[in-house]
């Protein structure tokens, strides 16, 4: 039985989009920590058993699996297992359903919430090897983000050095909430490795910082935290632009995932405006921030915000047709009528959004 | 073109500016290390008086953490929004091609020469090399003067 979400399969319905589709954000989940045992030394398996280590805690707090927005009901496995946890499920529900040319897998499993630095590095290595074995090596359509133990910069670098040259890895997943804002120079060794391996930095939902998940305190409710995370993305982009990441790394590519794009034009305008008068404080920013966005950063369609499709099309016009890539964000349950969204776009934009922008940006 | 004697050179400190008015319009006179420049005293953005801003040196960089500090105060920073303009050309830092303050030609003349020319033009109506109009500022033979060159 093929089931998939309204709004996504409609793209492929008669009269819909018949051209190529590249889906830049397909989430996959590690079924359980035992799944990773073949990719660890016996000593770490014992450690995990002795201490009853399970799924890293922030996987459950970032993506509470029974919340309605986290998994679309028809994508929950009938056997009660974890959604998006096997290639067979993902093929049937996503890859085949909207007939992808390529899909980029993003495995957010909350490794950032493992504070044991050596266990975190061990889990990151295991997840990457599992992605290679169980996914990349089994379906030519797939590419993936490699994961890193982001709390220890040197270990993140080592993991990029270890697997960053695998042809299936096109991106390094960096959760939006981090130990430090991503403009800080402490990240430079990680960026050196990302750039040296010609990878994209994929800034994704989730992560754990040293502080609360908003820049100014703790949200009280899940809905509040969920909706408010957009502000963290804004802070990170502002940090990376202001602190000169894109001047230091002229080939740096940043994909901003899981957070749509309607909010971006106003941020670009704001940064441009303030840069005109305050650029002396950040003199390495020697071009308008909006130009930096266009040269280095891409966004995705998911989630399509609740604006009518015609309004989203207007935001896209402000942002630029080259700036947005199609993402299903499978298996999350974002409402969004992609068919109407595409219909609202100028014809020139449709092939760019659905495949060309991603193909060029990720060099697929 | 008309030449207006607007100030003594010593009225404008190095790295500073003064505001003068000619025919109801305000101009800023700037002294960059002994070289004088003039701009219409009006920011092209929203009209602030540029002479109310600070004369500042350039700060440039090619990569985070590295600074190239200019040694001369070659920029005027608008007091309202901090936009920087090149005092010599009027060009803004952030959009040199399209956003610029209006630059005005300026000369420095010695008072003795000015006095002679002023006298000659009054006597003969000759136009060489003036006409110099001293209504704005009185001319003494011993000083050097800043002369604005304006269309009318």
Tab-separated table of N, CA, C and O in Angstrom, chain A residues 56 107-128 145-163 172-175 177-179 182 186-187 189-190 193-194 207-208:
chain	number	residue	atom	x	y	z
A	56	UNK	N	19.688	9.193	22.499
A	56	UNK	CA	20.088	10.470	23.116
A	56	UNK	C	18.868	11.321	23.474
A	56	UNK	O	17.894	11.380	22.714
A	107	UNK	N	19.839	12.772	9.396
A	107	UNK	CA	19.561	11.946	10.577
A	107	UNK	C	19.834	12.764	11.819
A	107	UNK	O	20.964	12.806	12.320
A	108	UNK	N	18.794	13.450	12.300
A	108	UNK	CA	18.954	14.136	13.583
A	108	UNK	C	18.585	13.148	14.680
A	108	UNK	O	17.422	12.769	14.828
A	109	UNK	N	19.573	12.758	15.456
A	109	UNK	CA	19.304	11.754	16.490
A	109	UNK	C	19.713	12.280	17.867
A	109	UNK	O	19.744	11.544	18.825
A	110	UNK	N	20.046	13.558	17.925
A	110	UNK	CA	20.313	14.162	19.234
A	110	UNK	C	21.694	13.867	19.794
A	110	UNK	O	21.891	13.892	21.014
A	111	UNK	N	22.654	13.614	18.919
A	111	UNK	CA	24.002	13.313	19.416
A	111	UNK	C	24.562	14.481	20.234
A	111	UNK	O	25.344	14.304	21.157
A	112	UNK	N	24.099	15.686	19.893
A	112	UNK	CA	24.539	16.875	20.630
A	112	UNK	C	24.175	16.815	22.108
A	112	UNK	O	24.769	17.503	22.933
A	113	UNK	N	23.173	15.982	22.440
A	113	UNK	CA	22.768	15.937	23.846
A	113	UNK	C	23.536	14.885	24.646
A	113	UNK	O	23.289	14.722	25.837
A	114	UNK	N	24.446	14.200	24.000
A	114	UNK	CA	25.307	13.260	24.727
A	114	UNK	C	26.508	14.035	25.231
A	114	UNK	O	27.331	14.500	24.448
A	115	UNK	N	26.616	14.194	26.544
A	115	UNK	CA	27.666	15.053	27.092
A	115	UNK	C	28.965	14.285	27.351
A	115	UNK	O	29.970	14.893	27.664
A	116	UNK	N	28.917	12.981	27.267
A	116	UNK	CA	30.147	12.193	27.380
A	116	UNK	C	30.877	12.334	26.034
A	116	UNK	O	30.399	11.842	25.013
A	117	UNK	N	32.000	13.022	26.019
A	117	UNK	CA	32.580	13.368	24.713
A	117	UNK	C	32.999	12.146	23.903
A	117	UNK	O	32.868	12.154	22.666
A	118	UNK	N	33.468	11.112	24.576
A	118	UNK	CA	33.946	9.947	23.825
A	118	UNK	C	32.787	9.083	23.359
A	118	UNK	O	32.824	8.517	22.262
A	119	UNK	N	31.741	9.016	24.182
A	119	UNK	CA	30.549	8.303	23.738
A	119	UNK	C	29.894	9.046	22.566
A	119	UNK	O	29.453	8.436	21.593
A	120	UNK	N	29.859	10.372	22.647
A	120	UNK	CA	29.273	11.163	21.557
A	120	UNK	C	30.036	10.907	20.258
A	120	UNK	O	29.432	10.719	19.192
A	121	UNK	N	31.352	10.907	20.331
A	121	UNK	CA	32.150	10.660	19.126
A	121	UNK	C	31.905	9.242	18.606
A	121	UNK	O	31.818	9.010	17.395
A	122	UNK	N	31.785	8.298	19.530
A	122	UNK	CA	31.529	6.909	19.143
A	122	UNK	C	30.184	6.783	18.433
A	122	UNK	O	30.064	6.120	17.393
A	123	UNK	N	29.172	7.437	18.996
A	123	UNK	CA	27.836	7.361	18.392
A	123	UNK	C	27.835	8.048	17.028
A	123	UNK	O	27.246	7.554	16.064
A	124	UNK	N	28.504	9.183	16.929
A	124	UNK	CA	28.544	9.882	15.634
A	124	UNK	C	29.192	8.989	14.564
A	124	UNK	O	28.685	8.879	13.448
A	125	UNK	N	30.293	8.368	14.927
A	125	UNK	CA	30.952	7.467	13.962
A	125	UNK	C	30.015	6.337	13.561
A	125	UNK	O	29.901	5.982	12.380
A	126	UNK	N	29.328	5.786	14.551
A	126	UNK	CA	28.436	4.653	14.278
A	126	UNK	C	27.273	5.076	13.379
A	126	UNK	O	26.900	4.361	12.448
A	127	UNK	N	26.714	6.242	13.654
A	127	UNK	CA	25.597	6.706	12.822
A	127	UNK	C	26.069	6.900	11.379
A	127	UNK	O	25.389	6.498	10.422
A	128	UNK	N	27.224	7.478	11.205
A	128	UNK	CA	27.706	7.692	9.845
A	128	UNK	C	27.965	6.365	9.121
A	128	UNK	O	27.637	6.219	7.941
A	145	UNK	N	23.715	13.728	4.958
A	145	UNK	CA	24.535	14.578	5.820
A	145	UNK	C	25.283	13.684	6.791
A	145	UNK	O	24.677	12.789	7.387
A	146	UNK	N	26.546	13.928	6.968
A	146	UNK	CA	27.235	13.222	8.036
A	146	UNK	C	27.002	13.980	9.330
A	146	UNK	O	26.759	15.196	9.331
A	147	UNK	N	27.039	13.236	10.432
A	147	UNK	CA	26.815	13.854	11.743
A	147	UNK	C	28.145	13.946	12.482
A	147	UNK	O	29.068	13.167	12.231
A	148	UNK	N	28.236	14.920	13.367
A	148	UNK	CA	29.480	15.123	14.108
A	148	UNK	C	29.165	15.322	15.586
A	148	UNK	O	28.068	15.767	15.935
A	149	UNK	N	30.114	14.987	16.455
A	149	UNK	CA	29.950	15.318	17.877
A	149	UNK	C	30.336	16.776	18.061
A	149	UNK	O	31.498	17.111	18.304
A	150	UNK	N	29.348	17.656	17.959
A	150	UNK	CA	29.641	19.079	17.771
A	150	UNK	C	30.116	19.786	19.033
A	150	UNK	O	30.550	20.931	18.966
A	151	UNK	N	30.043	19.111	20.188
A	151	UNK	CA	30.498	19.799	21.398
A	151	UNK	C	32.015	19.816	21.527
A	151	UNK	O	32.565	20.602	22.286
A	152	UNK	N	32.681	18.925	20.836
A	152	UNK	CA	34.149	18.896	20.888
A	152	UNK	C	34.646	19.152	19.474
A	152	UNK	O	34.552	18.281	18.601
A	153	UNK	N	35.132	20.359	19.271
A	153	UNK	CA	35.462	20.766	17.903
A	153	UNK	C	36.442	19.805	17.243
A	153	UNK	O	36.291	19.438	16.080
A	154	UNK	N	37.455	19.386	17.990
A	154	UNK	CA	38.480	18.520	17.399
A	154	UNK	C	37.877	17.185	16.966
A	154	UNK	O	38.272	16.613	15.934
A	155	UNK	N	36.914	16.681	17.733
A	155	UNK	CA	36.290	15.411	17.359
A	155	UNK	C	35.381	15.586	16.143
A	155	UNK	O	35.257	14.674	15.320
A	156	UNK	N	34.749	16.750	16.050
A	156	UNK	CA	33.941	17.032	14.855
A	156	UNK	C	34.837	17.049	13.620
A	156	UNK	O	34.514	16.476	12.581
A	157	UNK	N	35.981	17.702	13.764
A	157	UNK	CA	36.927	17.741	12.644
A	157	UNK	C	37.370	16.325	12.277
A	157	UNK	O	37.395	15.944	11.098
A	158	UNK	N	37.699	15.539	13.292
A	158	UNK	CA	38.202	14.184	13.022
A	158	UNK	C	37.162	13.357	12.274
A	158	UNK	O	37.502	12.560	11.382
A	159	UNK	N	35.894	13.544	12.614
A	159	UNK	CA	34.859	12.754	11.953
A	159	UNK	C	34.659	13.199	10.507
A	159	UNK	O	34.425	12.373	9.620
A	160	UNK	N	34.775	14.497	10.278
A	160	UNK	CA	34.697	14.977	8.886
A	160	UNK	C	35.881	14.425	8.093
A	160	UNK	O	35.725	13.976	6.948
A	161	UNK	N	37.043	14.428	8.716
A	161	UNK	CA	38.221	13.874	8.028
A	161	UNK	C	38.042	12.383	7.752
A	161	UNK	O	38.456	11.868	6.726
A	162	UNK	N	37.370	11.695	8.670
A	162	UNK	CA	37.237	10.237	8.528
A	162	UNK	C	36.302	9.851	7.389
A	162	UNK	O	36.619	8.965	6.592
A	163	UNK	N	35.141	10.502	7.304
A	163	UNK	CA	34.148	10.045	6.310
A	163	UNK	C	33.756	11.116	5.291
A	163	UNK	O	32.959	10.858	4.398
A	172	UNK	N	27.432	18.404	6.112
A	172	UNK	CA	27.644	18.139	7.530
A	172	UNK	C	26.476	18.736	8.295
A	172	UNK	O	26.191	19.933	8.174
A	173	UNK	N	25.791	17.893	9.058
A	173	UNK	CA	24.637	18.379	9.816
A	173	UNK	C	25.108	19.112	11.061
A	173	UNK	O	25.863	18.577	11.865
A	174	UNK	N	24.647	20.331	11.204
A	174	UNK	CA	24.978	21.140	12.381
A	174	UNK	C	23.663	21.667	12.943
A	174	UNK	O	23.056	22.572	12.362
A	175	UNK	N	23.218	21.128	14.081
A	175	UNK	CA	21.943	21.604	14.639
A	175	UNK	C	21.997	23.096	14.947
A	175	UNK	O	23.030	23.618	15.362
A	177	UNK	N	20.817	24.887	17.270
A	177	UNK	CA	21.226	25.239	18.627
A	177	UNK	C	22.590	24.614	18.881
A	177	UNK	O	22.759	23.410	18.756
A	178	UNK	N	23.524	25.427	19.244
A	178	UNK	CA	24.885	24.937	19.393
A	178	UNK	C	25.512	25.530	20.644
A	178	UNK	O	24.952	26.397	21.305
A	179	UNK	N	26.697	25.039	20.948
A	179	UNK	CA	27.438	25.531	22.114
A	179	UNK	C	27.737	27.015	21.991
A	179	UNK	O	27.777	27.742	22.970
A	182	UNK	N	27.404	30.257	15.487
A	182	UNK	CA	28.244	29.689	14.444
A	182	UNK	C	29.165	30.700	13.767
A	182	UNK	O	29.961	30.335	12.914
A	186	UNK	N	35.949	29.935	17.034
A	186	UNK	CA	36.258	28.584	17.494
A	186	UNK	C	35.798	27.525	16.506
A	186	UNK	O	36.310	26.409	16.509
A	187	UNK	N	34.830	27.877	15.667
A	187	UNK	CA	34.331	26.902	14.697
A	187	UNK	C	35.246	26.771	13.479
A	187	UNK	O	35.034	25.895	12.647
A	189	UNK	N	38.159	25.580	12.737
A	189	UNK	CA	38.717	24.270	12.345
A	189	UNK	C	37.657	23.352	11.718
A	189	UNK	O	37.959	22.592	10.790
A	190	UNK	N	36.423	23.426	12.235
A	190	UNK	CA	35.351	22.611	11.653
A	190	UNK	C	35.062	23.090	10.232
A	190	UNK	O	34.894	22.294	9.299
A	193	UNK	N	37.561	21.985	7.713
A	193	UNK	CA	37.349	20.605	7.264
A	193	UNK	C	36.172	20.516	6.297
A	193	UNK	O	36.227	19.798	5.293
A	194	UNK	N	35.099	21.258	6.594
A	194	UNK	CA	33.929	21.237	5.702
A	194	UNK	C	34.320	21.727	4.312
A	194	UNK	O	34.001	21.116	3.294
A	207	UNK	N	19.261	20.482	18.416
A	207	UNK	CA	20.525	20.789	19.052
A	207	UNK	C	20.356	21.187	20.500
A	207	UNK	O	19.250	21.414	20.991
A	208	UNK	N	21.471	21.228	21.178
A	208	UNK	CA	21.467	21.654	22.575
A	208	UNK	C	22.591	22.651	22.756
A	208	UNK	O	23.681	22.466	22.259
